[in-house]
CSV table of C-alpha atoms in Angstrom, one decimal:
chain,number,residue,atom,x,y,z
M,1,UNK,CA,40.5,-32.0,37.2
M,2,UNK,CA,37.2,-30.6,36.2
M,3,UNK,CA,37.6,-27.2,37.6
M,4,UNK,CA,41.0,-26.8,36.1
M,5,UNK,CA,39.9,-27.5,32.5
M,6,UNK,CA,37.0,-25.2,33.0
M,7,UNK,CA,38.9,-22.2,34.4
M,8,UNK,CA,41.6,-22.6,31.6
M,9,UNK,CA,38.4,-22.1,28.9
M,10,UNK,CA,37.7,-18.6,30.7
M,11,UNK,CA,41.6,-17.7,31.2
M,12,UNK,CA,41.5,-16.1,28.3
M,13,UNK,CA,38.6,-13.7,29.2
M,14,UNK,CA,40.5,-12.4,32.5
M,15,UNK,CA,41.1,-8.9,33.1
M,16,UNK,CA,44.2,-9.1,32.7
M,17,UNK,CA,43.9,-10.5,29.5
M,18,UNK,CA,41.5,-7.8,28.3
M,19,UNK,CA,43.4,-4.8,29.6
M,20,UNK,CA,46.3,-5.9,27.8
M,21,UNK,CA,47.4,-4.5,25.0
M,22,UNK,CA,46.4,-7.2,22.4
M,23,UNK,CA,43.6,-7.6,24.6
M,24,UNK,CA,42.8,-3.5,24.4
M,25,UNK,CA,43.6,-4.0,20.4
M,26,UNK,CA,40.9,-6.8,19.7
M,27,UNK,CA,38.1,-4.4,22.1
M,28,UNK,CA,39.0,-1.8,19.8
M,29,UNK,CA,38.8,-3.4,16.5
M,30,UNK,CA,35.7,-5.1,17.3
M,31,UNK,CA,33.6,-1.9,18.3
M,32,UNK,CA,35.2,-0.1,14.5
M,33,UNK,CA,33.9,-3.0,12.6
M,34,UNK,CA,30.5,-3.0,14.4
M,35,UNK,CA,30.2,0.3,13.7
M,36,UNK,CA,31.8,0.7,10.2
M,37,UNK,CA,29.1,-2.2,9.5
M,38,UNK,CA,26.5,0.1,11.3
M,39,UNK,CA,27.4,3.0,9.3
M,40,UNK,CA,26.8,1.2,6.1
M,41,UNK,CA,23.9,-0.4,6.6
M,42,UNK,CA,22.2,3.0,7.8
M,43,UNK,CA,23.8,4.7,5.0
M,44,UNK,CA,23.1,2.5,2.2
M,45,UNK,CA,19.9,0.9,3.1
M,46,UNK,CA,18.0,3.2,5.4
M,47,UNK,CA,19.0,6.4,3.8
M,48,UNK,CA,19.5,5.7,0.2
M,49,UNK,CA,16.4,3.0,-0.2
M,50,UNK,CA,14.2,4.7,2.1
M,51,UNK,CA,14.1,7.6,-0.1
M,52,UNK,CA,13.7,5.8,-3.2
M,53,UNK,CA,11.1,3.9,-2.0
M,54,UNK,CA,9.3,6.9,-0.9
M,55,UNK,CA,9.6,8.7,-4.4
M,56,UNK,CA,8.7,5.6,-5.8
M,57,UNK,CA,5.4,4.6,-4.1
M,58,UNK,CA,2.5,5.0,-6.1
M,59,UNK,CA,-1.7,4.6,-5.2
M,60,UNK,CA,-2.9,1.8,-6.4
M,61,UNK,CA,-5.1,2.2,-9.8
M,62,UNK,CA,-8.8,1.7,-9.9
M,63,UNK,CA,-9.8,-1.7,-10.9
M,64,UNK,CA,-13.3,-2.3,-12.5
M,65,UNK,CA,-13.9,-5.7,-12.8
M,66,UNK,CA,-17.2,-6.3,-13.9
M,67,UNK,CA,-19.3,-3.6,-15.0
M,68,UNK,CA,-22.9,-5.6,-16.3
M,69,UNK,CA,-26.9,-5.1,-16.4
M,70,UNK,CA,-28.8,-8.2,-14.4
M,71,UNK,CA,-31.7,-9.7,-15.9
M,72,UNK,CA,-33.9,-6.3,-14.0
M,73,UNK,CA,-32.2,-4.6,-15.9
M,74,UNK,CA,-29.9,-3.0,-12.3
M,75,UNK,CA,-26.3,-2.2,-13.2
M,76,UNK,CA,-24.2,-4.1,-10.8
M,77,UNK,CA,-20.6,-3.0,-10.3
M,78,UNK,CA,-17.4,-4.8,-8.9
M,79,UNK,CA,-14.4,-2.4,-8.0
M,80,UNK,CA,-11.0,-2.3,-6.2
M,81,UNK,CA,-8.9,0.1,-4.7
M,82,UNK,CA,-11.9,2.5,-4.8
M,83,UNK,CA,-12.1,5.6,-1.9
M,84,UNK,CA,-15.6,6.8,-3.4
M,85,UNK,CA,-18.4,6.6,-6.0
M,86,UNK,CA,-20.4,9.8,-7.1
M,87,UNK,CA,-24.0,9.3,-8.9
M,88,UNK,CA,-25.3,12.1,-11.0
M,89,UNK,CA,-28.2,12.9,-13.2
M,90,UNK,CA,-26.7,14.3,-16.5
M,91,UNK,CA,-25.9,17.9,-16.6
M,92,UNK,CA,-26.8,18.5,-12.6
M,93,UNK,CA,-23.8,19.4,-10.3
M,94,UNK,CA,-25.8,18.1,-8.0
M,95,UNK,CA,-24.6,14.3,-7.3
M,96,UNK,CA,-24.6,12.1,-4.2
M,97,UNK,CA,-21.4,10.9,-3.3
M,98,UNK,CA,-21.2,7.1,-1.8
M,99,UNK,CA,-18.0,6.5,0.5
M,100,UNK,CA,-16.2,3.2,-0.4
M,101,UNK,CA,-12.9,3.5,1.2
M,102,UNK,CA,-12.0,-0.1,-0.4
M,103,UNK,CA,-8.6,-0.1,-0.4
M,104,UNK,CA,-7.3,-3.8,-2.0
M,105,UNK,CA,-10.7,-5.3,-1.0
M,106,UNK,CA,-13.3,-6.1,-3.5
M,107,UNK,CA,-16.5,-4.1,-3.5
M,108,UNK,CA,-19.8,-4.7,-5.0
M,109,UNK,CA,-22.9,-2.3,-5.7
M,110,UNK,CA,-26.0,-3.1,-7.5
M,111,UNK,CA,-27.6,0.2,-8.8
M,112,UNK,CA,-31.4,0.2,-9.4
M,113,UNK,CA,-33.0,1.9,-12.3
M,114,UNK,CA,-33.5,5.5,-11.5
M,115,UNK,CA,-36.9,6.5,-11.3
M,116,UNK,CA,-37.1,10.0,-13.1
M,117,UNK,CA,-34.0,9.4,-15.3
M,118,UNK,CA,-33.2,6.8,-18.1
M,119,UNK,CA,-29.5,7.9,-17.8
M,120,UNK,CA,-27.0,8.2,-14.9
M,121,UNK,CA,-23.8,9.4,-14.7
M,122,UNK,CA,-21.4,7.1,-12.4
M,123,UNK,CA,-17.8,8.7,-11.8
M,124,UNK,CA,-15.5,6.3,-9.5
M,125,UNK,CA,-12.9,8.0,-7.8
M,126,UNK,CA,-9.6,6.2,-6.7
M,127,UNK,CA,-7.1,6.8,-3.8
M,128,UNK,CA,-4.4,9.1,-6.0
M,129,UNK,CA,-6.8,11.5,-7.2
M,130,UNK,CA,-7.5,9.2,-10.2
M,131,UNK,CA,-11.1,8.9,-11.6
M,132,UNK,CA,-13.0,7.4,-14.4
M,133,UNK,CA,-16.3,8.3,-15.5
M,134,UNK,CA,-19.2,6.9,-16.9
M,135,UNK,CA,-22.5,7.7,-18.5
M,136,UNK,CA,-25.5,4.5,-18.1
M,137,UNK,CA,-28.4,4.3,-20.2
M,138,UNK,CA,-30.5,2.1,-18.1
M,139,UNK,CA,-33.1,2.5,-21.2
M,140,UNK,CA,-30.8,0.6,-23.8
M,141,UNK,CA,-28.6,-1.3,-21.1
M,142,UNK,CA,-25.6,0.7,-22.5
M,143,UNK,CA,-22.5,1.8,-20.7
M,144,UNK,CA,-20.4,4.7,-22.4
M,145,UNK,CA,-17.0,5.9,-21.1
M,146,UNK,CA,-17.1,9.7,-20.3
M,147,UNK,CA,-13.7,11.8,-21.4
């Protein structure tokens, strides 16, 4: 009694069954749905989001986050999403360039007094070609944003 009831479950999956014509139908229907479904899922969210989420990526902005003179009187600087830091005397081209590559991780540098200088010039570059500069006056303890 067993077998019988378990061969009439797979009856319907037979051969015969299949290569018949409502059998041939419901193959048929099955494999357009899948891949009408297929289609639009490629179409609409591959194709069409993909490229709007390209055009719509950005770099992420510079974030300064604490820019203050210790009691020595060092500048200390904490910074996010920063790819480099440049250090120049005022008015020299000549600046030495600090590799950060601190993408979403927070960074920290403590900047001594200069020995020969009483001002610095600190420009932070980001990933997106974004920078912002500064000019330090380790004399005064004063910060001023360059334009």
């Amino acid at each position: 009694m067993m077998k019988k009831s378990f061969c009439r479950k797979f009856r319907k999956y037979s051969i015969e069954n299949i290569l018949s014509k409502q059998g041939i139908i419901s193959v048929i229907s099955r494999l357009f749905f899948s891949s009408v479904f297929l289609w639009f899922f490629l179409h609409f969210f591959v194709f069409s989001c993909a490229s709007r989420g390209v055009s719509s990526l950005s770099n992420p902005n510079i974030k300064i986050k604490e820019m203050i003179f210790d009691d020595r009187g060092n500048l200390i600087l904490k910074l996010v999403n920063v790819k480099y830091v440049s250090l120049c005397a005022p008015g020299s081209k000549d600046c030495s360039d600090l590799p950060v590559n601190s993408l979403f991780l927070d960074v920290e540098f403590k900047i001594s007094k200069p020995s020969k200088h009483t001002e610095l010039d600190i420009i932070i570059f980001g990933f997106g070609g974004e920078k912002k500069s500064f000019r330090v006056n380790f004399q005064e303890s004063k910060i001023y944003p360059l334009e």
